[in-house]
Amino acid sequence: MGLFGGRKTVFVDADILVIGGGMAGCGATYESRYWGRDLKIVCVEKANIERSGAVAQGLYAINCYMGMQWGENQPEDHVRYARNDLMGLVREDLGYDIARHVDGTVHKFEEWGLPMMKDPKTGRYQREGKWQIMIHGESYKPIVAEAARKAATEVYNRIMVTHLLMDESKPNRVAGAVGFNVRTGDFHVFRAKAVIVAAGGASHIFKPRAVGEGMGRTWYAPWSSGSCYALPIQVGAKMTQMENRIVLTRFKDGYGPVGAYFLHLKTYTQNGLGEEYEKRWVEDTRALVGEYIDHHPVPTCLRNHALLKELAAGRGPIRMVTKEAFQDPHKETVGWENFLGMTIGQAVVWASQNIDPKHVNPELTTSEPYVMGSHATCSGAWASGPEDYAPAEYQWGYNRMMTVDGLFGAGDTIGGTAHKFSSGSFTEGRIAAKAAVKYVMEKGRDQPQVSEKEYRDLEKLIYQPLENYRVGRNEIVAGTVSPSYLLPIHGLQRLEKIMDEYAGGISTNYMTNGVLLNRGLELLTMLKEDMSNMGAEDLHQLQRTWELHHRLLASESVTHHTLFREETRWPGYYYRGDHMKLDDKNWHCFTLSRYDRSTGKWAMEKAPVYHIID
Ligand SMILES: Cc1cc2nc3c(=O)[nH]c(=O)nc-3n(C[C@H](O)[C@H](O)[C@H](O)COP(=O)(O)OP(=O)(O)OC[C@H]3O[C@@H](n4cnc5c(N)ncnc54)[C@H](O)[C@@H]3O)c2cc1C
């Protein structure tokens, strides 16, 4: 079949449509079947759920496990921990809801065959830190995917979802989604009674440190394209805390994780002169954020801040002291296995740069910013909370339902709930699915209707870049630069440069201000105008085009939120140069946005933070 003709339209009807088969999507698919025995459960994924999402390569630790069976931690403890790390601002109702259920999820993983490391003395799961347990997790994702595959009525792999569909008669009710098969080019129309978005976070919206041929080497998965934000934003769902991008301190050039090194191997950091430096910056940090610097553990962003200050003072590079720990053969093994199970690239980088951590202390650096909802950060959709626990203002229907009727989310998609990680994301998928099943049951025959015009219009829009390329290609005889189309890679680099220079990326040392952000928004608007001229050579480039659309909308949201919050809440993640201090009096609140697709305008507002746990 040619690319430009003979394209099939495939219609799929579902009770519940899960978009994205990563950790949260697999959790949602699995749990939908548990509560909805006779329902049609469909999971749609742009890659293949067997090895898709941020956990594709495997993990070495499950970072969210309470250990309630052994009295190790209680859900309240986890809420306090996440609240502290996010400088006071988390949705405590949502966080508590995940924490009280997450242990059950982890026990299922073990039952399904995930090899857990056990403490030989106690028989308990081997702790890496207070919240982390260690696993032999190279096959973590295939194990989780198997459970989802068995639960789903159908799994559609290799379908890039581009837009949600809305009910013909009720303007704020979701009715399904459309997308295309990245291998065959077929157009897919999914009609569903409830939709759960679980499409991962966003990398590559800020210019990465690794550019050119190395640009695929980012910390967060390079295929996390912000769809989890763009899909709900397009249909008017409210978003929260989108300014709360995350910057990670990681091993230089390979982005290898440092958690096991700090927590299990007990390694520590030094400046280029071999000195401890964090304490040196305590008073400086106190001047910005007050008593938050005295909290224990020190919030992640503030540790970044000390590192950045030390580098700016000319005492780099910052190094992880591994030479001592690696003299112990057990620790040396753990140090290497940690990478081999989840970030092989770091081991390869060290080999290529002649770094043996037994003899050389490797360098650390801070990453470019990422947008996500499940790590030490909490950007995402504004969701209704659990009936038994959420304050009235956080409840408008079903648990994890967004401000669009019938539209649910989990994992990186949902805002306000940091530190859920892989296990918490799967758990949140389960929570969202239970509520979505209830929603479908209670709606009964009241089903959304999809208009043919809506999906046919979208079809034209989706495939237009192939046509732009076909026509425009004839205007040039050689090379790739055309006067009439823009390639996805060019658009991506333009986006990354705008976000980097105007919204607080690496080249400005994470610094921005109102003037820069406003200019950034103007440039993003111009890029948006040019997006109708995208040219896609093939289906792969068509996917890149739609990923760019999603990244662009997510970026716009980040920039509006950053402009709205007139304080520096998370120094070390980003700085508002015109409002350098944390301002609890005016900004101890959530920021909310809503995009109106008919006008292209964003409306911003504040929402209160309720502290439910002392
Ligand atoms: C480098 C790194 C290290 C980490 N380390 C740990 C750790 O040690 N321990 C731990 O517990 N957690 C860890 N995490 C966190 C964990 O991976 C995430 O919290 C979790 O994967 C988030 O789940 P999710 O379902 O929201 O996103 P994902 O698991 O990324 O799933 C999103 C899915 O959506 C699909 N998708 C995206 N867009 C579309 C679209 N438009 N159409 C269709 N499908 C789409 C993707 O292909 C993907 O399968 C780490 C993450 C990273 C990146």
XYZ file of C-alpha atoms and ligand atoms in Angstrom:
667
model
C 0.000 0.000 0.000
C 1.325 3.452 -0.906
C 1.617 6.140 1.683
C -0.719 8.584 0.023
C -3.548 6.410 -1.180
C -5.443 3.310 -0.165
C -5.334 4.263 3.481
C -7.829 2.303 5.565
C -9.920 3.728 8.375
C -10.114 1.293 11.262
C -12.988 1.833 13.707
C -12.677 0.504 17.227
C -15.455 0.724 19.808
C -14.546 0.390 23.462
C -16.021 0.884 26.873
C -12.675 2.008 28.217
C -9.834 3.285 26.082
C -6.391 3.448 27.684
C -3.952 5.677 25.787
C -0.335 4.686 26.427
C 0.719 1.242 27.614
C 3.550 2.248 29.959
C 3.455 1.735 33.711
C 0.246 3.664 34.371
C -1.433 2.380 31.197
C -0.675 -1.243 32.064
C -2.033 -0.644 35.574
C -5.191 0.918 34.141
C -5.723 -1.904 31.644
C -5.201 -4.578 34.278
C -7.566 -3.017 36.796
C -10.273 -2.150 34.246
C -10.717 -5.849 33.643
C -10.904 -6.610 37.375
C -13.852 -4.265 37.932
C -15.345 -4.439 34.448
C -15.493 -8.176 33.752
C -17.725 -7.794 30.683
C -16.451 -4.483 29.411
C -14.461 -3.932 26.259
C -11.074 -2.694 27.391
C -8.748 -1.361 24.704
C -5.167 -0.213 25.193
C -3.483 1.809 22.444
C 0.260 2.395 22.383
C 2.589 4.152 19.942
C 5.403 1.621 20.445
C 4.867 -1.926 21.724
C 3.786 -2.344 25.324
C 6.307 -5.164 25.736
C 9.135 -2.605 25.925
C 7.587 0.844 25.881
C 7.722 3.932 28.067
C 10.259 5.127 30.595
C 10.756 1.618 32.008
C 11.560 0.122 28.585
C 15.159 -0.714 29.434
C 14.346 -1.949 32.933
C 14.919 -0.556 36.421
C 17.118 -1.558 39.324
C 14.853 -0.230 42.069
C 11.183 0.339 42.774
C 11.228 3.795 44.253
C 7.850 3.859 45.975
C 7.147 1.084 48.479
C 5.850 1.710 51.999
C 6.572 -1.699 53.572
C 3.435 -1.491 55.705
C 3.472 -5.257 56.341
C 6.666 -4.757 58.339
C 5.695 -1.420 59.830
C 8.461 0.321 57.857
C 6.457 3.361 56.685
C 2.874 4.549 56.625
C 1.120 6.422 53.775
C 1.111 9.603 55.883
C 4.920 9.439 56.054
C 5.111 9.372 52.280
C 2.845 12.392 51.946
C 5.085 14.315 54.350
C 8.134 13.244 52.380
C 6.719 14.302 48.997
C 5.382 17.573 50.418
C 8.769 18.422 51.853
C 10.587 17.588 48.638
C 8.222 19.730 46.539
C 8.645 22.746 48.847
C 5.209 22.393 50.407
C 3.020 22.015 47.331
C 1.458 18.615 46.650
C -2.059 17.238 46.357
C -2.018 15.359 49.654
C -5.289 13.577 48.904
C -3.955 12.072 45.681
C -0.567 11.215 47.178
C -2.141 9.501 50.162
C -4.423 7.547 47.850
C -1.454 6.128 45.946
C 0.626 5.460 49.059
C -2.121 3.453 50.754
C -2.430 1.138 47.726
C 1.110 0.924 46.365
C 2.320 -2.011 48.468
C -0.426 -4.218 47.019
C 0.808 -3.364 43.533
C 4.396 -4.290 44.348
C 3.266 -7.615 45.812
C 1.517 -8.324 42.520
C 4.722 -7.599 40.601
C 6.492 -10.227 42.697
C 3.640 -12.700 42.175
C 3.940 -12.133 38.392
C 7.610 -13.075 38.473
C 9.592 -9.885 39.088
C 12.771 -10.946 40.926
C 13.012 -8.924 44.130
C 16.201 -8.607 46.129
C 15.734 -9.755 49.706
C 17.648 -8.910 52.837
C 19.256 -12.268 53.780
C 18.931 -11.539 57.500
C 15.323 -10.350 57.692
C 13.798 -11.845 54.536
C 12.263 -8.460 53.774
C 12.680 -6.649 50.468
C 16.193 -5.222 50.275
C 15.985 -1.503 50.920
C 18.101 0.922 48.922
C 16.717 3.878 50.855
C 13.704 4.697 52.992
C 11.291 4.363 50.051
C 13.254 2.336 47.489
C 13.534 -1.438 47.218
C 15.997 -3.209 44.949
C 14.975 -5.496 42.095
C 16.565 -7.470 39.280
C 14.482 -5.392 36.940
C 15.781 -5.853 33.405
C 12.465 -7.541 32.527
C 10.249 -5.307 34.680
C 8.316 -3.910 31.709
C 7.630 -7.225 29.891
C 6.341 -8.688 33.179
C 3.966 -5.793 33.755
C 2.918 -5.752 30.097
C 1.962 -9.408 30.224
C -0.606 -8.689 32.912
C -2.067 -5.875 30.811
C -2.115 -7.968 27.645
C -4.033 -10.739 29.382
C -6.522 -8.260 30.814
C -7.189 -6.224 27.663
C -9.802 -7.127 25.117
C -7.435 -5.714 22.496
C -4.036 -4.031 22.541
C -3.206 -1.831 19.557
C 0.540 -1.360 19.282
C 2.245 1.130 16.930
C -0.625 3.613 16.943
C 0.351 7.225 17.592
C -2.666 8.928 19.174
C -2.821 12.532 18.018
C -6.164 13.922 19.262
C -9.033 13.156 21.591
C -12.573 13.129 20.218
C -15.416 14.951 21.934
C -19.101 14.143 22.264
C -21.220 15.697 19.530
C -23.903 16.940 21.901
C -22.107 17.547 25.208
C -19.208 19.927 24.644
C -17.210 18.908 27.728
C -17.465 15.136 27.405
C -14.782 12.956 25.865
C -15.832 10.398 23.253
C -12.638 8.689 22.083
C -9.439 9.394 20.193
C -7.840 9.257 16.756
C -4.387 8.322 15.592
C -2.466 6.503 12.891
C -0.535 3.294 12.605
C 3.117 4.227 12.319
C 3.873 1.119 10.230
C 0.889 0.809 7.857
C -0.395 4.379 7.848
C -3.973 3.292 8.635
C -6.179 5.864 10.295
C -7.684 4.723 13.598
C -10.891 6.036 15.131
C -11.453 4.866 18.709
C -14.923 5.502 20.118
C -15.057 5.048 23.871
C -17.303 5.736 26.848
C -14.351 6.647 29.066
C -10.749 7.455 28.200
C -7.694 7.089 30.460
C -4.657 9.054 29.307
C -1.378 7.477 30.429
C 0.969 8.707 27.717
C 4.121 9.502 29.738
C 6.011 12.767 30.393
C 8.042 15.140 28.221
C 11.691 15.122 27.253
C 13.172 17.223 24.450
C 11.187 20.337 25.091
C 14.324 22.050 26.425
C 17.581 21.805 24.488
C 19.462 18.773 25.820
C 23.103 18.815 26.879
C 23.780 16.052 24.356
C 23.262 17.539 20.889
C 24.054 16.529 17.315
C 24.362 12.801 16.838
C 24.128 12.305 20.620
C 20.809 14.080 21.057
C 18.914 10.848 21.711
C 20.872 10.557 24.948
C 18.621 12.295 27.449
C 17.791 11.417 31.028
C 14.057 10.915 30.557
C 13.091 8.622 27.694
C 13.598 10.455 24.376
C 10.255 9.104 23.145
C 8.323 10.796 25.991
C 6.770 13.460 23.813
C 4.366 15.282 26.086
C 1.284 13.583 24.609
C -0.062 13.047 28.113
C -0.306 16.834 28.452
C -1.153 17.865 24.900
C -4.061 15.457 24.477
C -6.003 16.787 27.518
C -4.881 20.401 26.936
C -6.294 20.355 23.396
C -9.752 19.556 24.734
C -9.688 22.121 27.534
C -8.677 20.043 30.566
C -7.173 22.131 33.351
C -3.479 21.601 34.071
C -1.576 22.226 37.274
C 2.031 22.985 38.337
C 3.326 22.880 34.763
C 6.093 25.302 35.776
C 7.463 22.628 38.122
C 9.902 21.162 35.566
C 12.601 18.878 36.962
C 16.378 19.088 36.671
C 18.346 15.993 37.649
C 21.846 15.683 39.022
C 23.264 12.671 37.215
C 26.544 11.146 36.050
C 27.903 13.270 33.268
C 27.234 12.386 29.605
C 25.363 9.139 30.286
C 22.710 10.422 32.743
C 23.294 7.322 34.851
C 21.204 7.297 38.058
C 22.806 8.285 41.349
C 20.202 6.946 43.810
C 21.838 3.565 44.464
C 25.235 5.271 44.731
C 24.133 7.746 47.388
C 21.773 5.488 49.288
C 23.199 1.997 49.049
C 26.888 2.504 48.278
C 27.064 5.561 50.564
C 29.126 7.544 48.091
C 29.244 11.339 48.416
C 30.128 14.403 46.353
C 33.076 16.795 46.254
C 34.021 19.854 44.257
C 36.988 19.964 41.881
C 39.311 20.762 44.795
C 38.181 17.697 46.717
C 36.097 19.707 49.205
C 32.613 19.174 50.601
C 30.580 22.118 49.331
C 26.867 21.737 50.195
C 27.135 23.296 53.670
C 28.897 26.307 52.188
C 25.639 27.326 50.484
C 23.223 26.916 53.378
C 22.959 30.609 54.270
C 22.750 31.657 50.637
C 19.885 29.222 50.131
C 18.191 30.341 53.340
C 18.087 33.878 51.940
C 16.032 32.526 49.010
C 13.740 29.960 50.616
C 13.890 30.535 54.381
C 13.556 27.570 56.704
C 12.950 25.043 53.902
C 16.735 24.612 53.797
C 16.635 23.139 57.313
C 14.217 20.400 56.324
C 15.288 16.803 56.299
C 15.893 15.373 53.774
C 17.052 18.508 51.955
C 14.634 18.993 49.025
C 16.051 17.755 45.704
C 15.933 21.178 44.059
C 17.953 22.778 46.864
C 20.722 20.204 46.508
C 20.882 21.085 42.806
C 21.057 24.730 43.827
C 24.178 24.176 45.939
C 25.840 22.299 43.088
C 25.033 25.063 40.594
C 26.352 27.750 42.945
C 29.571 25.833 43.485
C 30.112 25.486 39.748
C 29.363 29.184 39.220
C 31.972 29.977 41.889
C 34.546 28.303 39.653
C 35.189 25.205 41.736
C 33.982 22.531 39.349
C 33.723 19.844 38.339
C 31.537 18.178 40.933
C 32.511 14.557 41.406
C 30.966 11.509 43.020
C 33.495 9.890 45.318
C 33.308 6.256 44.233
C 36.906 5.216 44.803
C 36.323 4.300 48.449
C 33.072 2.344 48.025
C 34.330 0.453 44.979
C 37.120 -1.156 46.999
C 34.388 -3.381 48.442
C 33.716 -6.083 45.776
C 30.022 -6.304 46.710
C 29.546 -2.568 46.291
C 31.516 -2.571 43.063
C 29.186 -5.235 41.663
C 26.099 -3.317 42.766
C 27.492 -0.120 41.208
C 27.911 -1.725 37.789
C 24.740 -3.838 37.888
C 22.790 -0.715 38.696
C 23.632 0.572 35.224
C 23.465 -2.729 33.380
C 19.848 -3.188 34.505
C 18.595 0.246 33.496
C 21.129 2.632 31.909
C 23.671 0.579 29.992
C 24.703 3.768 28.197
C 26.434 5.084 31.327
C 28.674 2.019 31.531
C 29.527 2.462 27.854
C 30.297 6.165 28.345
C 32.642 5.369 31.229
C 34.382 2.690 29.181
C 34.777 5.122 26.273
C 36.134 7.856 28.555
C 38.530 5.592 30.428
C 36.694 5.945 33.732
C 36.886 3.049 36.143
C 35.039 4.290 39.239
C 37.335 2.169 41.388
C 40.217 4.438 40.421
C 38.580 7.643 39.159
C 35.805 9.671 40.788
C 33.298 10.304 37.970
C 31.837 13.744 37.226
C 28.239 14.733 37.908
C 26.233 17.341 36.072
C 22.728 18.773 36.054
C 20.427 17.795 33.215
C 18.255 19.918 30.982
C 14.717 20.323 32.414
C 11.993 17.709 31.871
C 8.268 17.871 32.453
C 6.653 14.957 34.220
C 4.296 14.082 37.019
C 5.746 11.017 38.683
C 9.296 11.829 39.839
C 10.561 14.585 42.204
C 8.205 16.916 40.381
C 4.465 17.049 39.808
C 3.331 18.692 36.556
C 0.116 17.437 35.015
C -3.633 17.458 34.779
C -5.846 18.752 37.575
C -7.798 15.738 38.781
C -10.691 14.993 41.074
C -9.613 13.249 44.292
C -10.733 10.156 46.192
C -14.288 10.368 47.572
C -13.299 9.369 51.110
C -10.331 11.635 51.453
C -10.255 14.657 49.141
C -11.456 18.074 50.333
C -14.735 19.124 48.677
C -12.968 21.618 46.429
C -10.870 18.814 44.922
C -13.881 16.630 44.096
C -16.159 16.982 41.120
C -17.048 13.436 40.306
C -14.864 10.421 39.916
C -11.402 9.783 41.293
C -8.665 10.858 38.805
C -11.202 12.333 36.402
C -9.933 15.554 34.865
C -12.084 18.618 34.369
C -13.374 17.008 31.156
C -16.231 14.554 31.679
C -15.172 10.925 31.179
C -11.475 11.781 30.792
C -9.194 10.143 33.374
C -5.438 10.073 33.821
C -2.593 8.398 35.695
C 1.181 8.413 36.092
C 3.010 11.335 34.522
C -0.342 12.648 33.288
C -1.728 13.642 36.684
C -0.402 16.724 38.467
C 0.236 17.464 42.125
C 1.456 13.981 43.048
C 5.214 13.715 43.079
C 7.266 10.636 43.950
C 4.940 7.984 42.623
C 7.595 6.525 40.280
C 7.008 3.197 38.488
C 5.014 1.436 41.208
C 2.961 4.515 42.097
C 2.204 5.171 38.423
C 0.938 1.615 37.965
C -1.086 2.041 41.161
C -2.567 5.313 39.994
C -3.526 3.597 36.717
C -5.421 1.045 38.800
C -7.140 3.773 40.810
C -8.165 5.656 37.660
C -9.435 2.463 36.043
C -11.632 1.536 38.989
C -13.231 4.969 38.832
C -13.564 4.853 35.039
C -15.390 1.519 35.232
C -17.763 3.015 37.805
C -18.301 5.983 35.489
C -19.137 3.714 32.532
C -21.491 1.565 34.629
C -23.299 4.549 36.061
C -23.717 6.237 32.680
C -25.389 3.070 31.337
C -26.975 3.812 27.992
C -25.992 7.456 28.098
C -23.147 7.117 25.599
C -21.152 9.813 23.834
C -21.594 10.218 20.092
C -18.755 10.942 17.701
C -19.330 13.181 14.720
C -18.036 11.913 11.383
C -17.110 15.456 10.416
C -14.873 15.801 13.461
C -12.770 12.746 12.733
C -12.659 13.282 8.975
C -11.415 16.856 9.526
C -8.789 15.526 11.885
C -7.772 12.878 9.360
C -6.988 15.581 6.785
C -5.004 17.541 9.334
C -3.038 14.530 10.547
C -1.812 13.391 7.130
C -1.268 16.870 5.628
C 2.505 16.850 6.379
C 2.937 13.874 3.996
C 1.274 15.903 1.264
C 3.321 19.015 2.092
C 6.473 16.986 1.671
C 5.351 15.287 -1.555
C 4.578 18.607 -3.213
C 7.400 20.648 -1.694
C 10.067 18.027 -2.387
C 9.791 18.764 -6.109
C 10.975 22.319 -5.526
C 14.450 21.246 -4.479
C 16.921 19.094 -6.336
C 19.285 18.216 -3.501
C 19.667 18.468 0.241
C 16.890 18.732 2.798
C 16.163 22.454 3.105
C 13.017 23.453 1.274
C 11.362 26.865 0.918
C 7.931 25.392 1.483
C 8.147 22.939 4.338
C 9.788 22.531 7.704
C 11.120 19.130 8.782
C 10.254 17.809 12.256
C 13.907 17.891 13.362
C 14.139 21.586 12.428
C 10.956 22.357 14.337
C 12.183 20.378 17.334
C 15.503 22.208 17.447
C 13.732 25.539 17.173
C 11.416 24.617 20.036
C 14.303 23.430 22.216
C 16.252 26.632 21.547
C 13.288 28.840 22.471
C 12.597 26.949 25.681
C 16.287 26.792 26.551
C 16.973 30.498 26.109
C 13.661 31.979 27.274
C 12.095 29.540 29.741
C 15.116 28.654 31.894
C 17.178 25.897 30.284
C 20.850 24.978 30.559
C 22.284 27.847 28.525
C 20.924 30.460 30.947
C 21.738 28.332 33.995
C 17.987 27.778 34.490
C 17.369 31.534 34.815
C 14.396 33.314 33.306
C 12.154 36.326 33.992
C 8.883 37.899 32.887
C 10.387 39.693 29.902
C 12.100 36.554 28.632
C 9.010 34.420 29.144
C 6.812 36.854 27.253
C 9.262 36.910 24.368
C 9.425 33.123 24.513
C 5.651 32.986 24.162
C 5.806 35.219 21.087
C 8.377 32.926 19.502
C 6.350 29.835 20.391
C 3.317 31.423 18.727
C 5.342 31.961 15.548
C 6.491 28.348 15.645
C 2.863 27.304 16.098
C 1.910 29.268 12.987
C 4.632 27.482 11.027
C 3.452 24.056 12.111
C 0.932 23.897 9.265
C 3.964 23.834 6.945
C 5.491 20.702 8.411
C 6.705 18.205 5.828
C 6.939 14.499 6.601
C 8.922 12.234 4.318
C 7.397 9.022 5.639
C 5.279 7.657 8.466
C 8.185 7.834 10.879
C 8.546 11.542 10.203
C 4.773 11.925 10.461
C 5.021 10.545 13.975
C 7.854 12.972 14.715
C 5.633 15.786 13.450
C 2.798 14.955 15.802
C 5.180 14.430 18.688
C 6.446 17.929 17.983
C 2.886 19.289 18.040
C 2.449 17.713 21.463
C 5.784 18.972 22.770
C 4.960 22.460 21.560
C 1.628 22.596 23.361
C 3.216 21.228 26.536
C 5.937 23.891 26.226
C 3.406 26.664 25.841
C 1.739 25.452 28.992
C 5.065 25.356 30.884
C 5.870 28.902 29.782
C 2.480 30.322 30.779
C 2.684 28.672 34.180
C 6.247 29.875 34.754
C 5.156 33.405 33.918
C 2.128 33.208 36.193
C 3.998 32.049 39.321
C 5.818 35.200 40.415
C 8.342 33.630 42.776
C 11.237 31.184 42.748
C 9.679 28.204 44.502
C 12.216 25.545 43.412
C 15.708 27.056 43.093
C 17.858 24.452 41.375
C 14.983 23.594 39.022
C 14.581 27.154 37.723
C 14.894 30.785 38.806
C 12.641 33.763 38.140
C 15.303 36.487 38.128
C 12.639 39.150 38.703
C 11.208 37.239 41.707
C 14.202 35.469 43.169
C 12.658 34.463 46.495
C 10.134 31.871 47.550
C 6.966 33.744 48.500
C 4.726 31.633 50.741
C 2.429 34.561 51.448
C 1.233 34.871 47.860
C 2.209 31.633 46.183
C 1.596 28.780 48.627
C -0.941 27.572 46.084
C -1.350 25.510 42.939
C -1.285 27.198 39.558
C -3.985 26.111 37.132
C -4.338 26.766 33.409
C -6.978 26.125 30.810
C -6.396 26.341 27.064
C -9.229 27.400 24.781
C -8.600 25.809 21.416
C -11.107 28.019 19.618
C -9.229 31.205 20.590
C -5.776 29.807 21.346
C -5.848 31.708 24.659
C -4.752 30.456 28.082
C -6.605 31.327 31.306
C -4.612 31.130 34.545
C -5.855 30.888 38.133
C -4.716 29.844 41.601
C -6.110 26.915 43.621
C -5.604 26.382 47.346
C -3.220 23.808 48.796
C -4.924 21.853 51.584
C -2.672 20.288 54.170
C -4.628 17.259 55.268
C -1.778 15.523 57.063
C -0.018 17.254 59.966
C 15.801 7.363 33.512
C 14.676 7.004 34.424
C 14.927 6.333 35.595
C 13.889 5.982 36.440
N 14.194 5.259 37.536
C 13.205 4.758 38.291
C 13.503 3.859 39.339
O 14.659 3.531 39.577
N 12.470 3.359 40.062
C 11.177 3.682 39.805
O 10.281 3.189 40.483
N 10.858 4.562 38.820
C 11.839 5.097 38.046
N 11.545 5.955 37.018
C 10.180 6.490 36.895
C 9.207 5.641 36.105
O 9.824 5.146 34.982
C 8.008 6.525 35.737
O 7.510 7.090 36.916
C 6.872 5.759 35.071
O 7.342 5.027 33.973
C 5.765 6.708 34.629
O 4.716 5.944 34.116
P 3.775 6.467 32.926
O 2.886 5.356 32.563
O 3.214 7.776 33.296
O 4.782 6.745 31.714
P 5.531 5.657 30.813
O 5.849 4.444 31.606
O 6.653 6.374 30.159
O 4.448 5.237 29.733
C 3.929 6.116 28.761
C 3.500 5.281 27.559
O 2.711 6.066 26.665
C 3.110 5.801 25.339
N 2.744 6.969 24.524
C 3.253 8.214 24.622
N 2.657 9.038 23.755
C 1.744 8.300 23.092
C 0.815 8.608 22.060
N 0.699 9.838 21.564
N 0.040 7.614 21.584
C 0.136 6.354 22.096
N 1.000 6.018 23.060
C 1.792 6.978 23.562
C 4.594 5.560 25.458
O 5.122 4.892 24.345
C 4.674 4.769 26.747
O 4.519 3.399 26.539
C 12.560 6.334 36.138
C 12.301 7.027 34.957
C 13.355 7.337 34.093
C 13.076 8.016 32.812
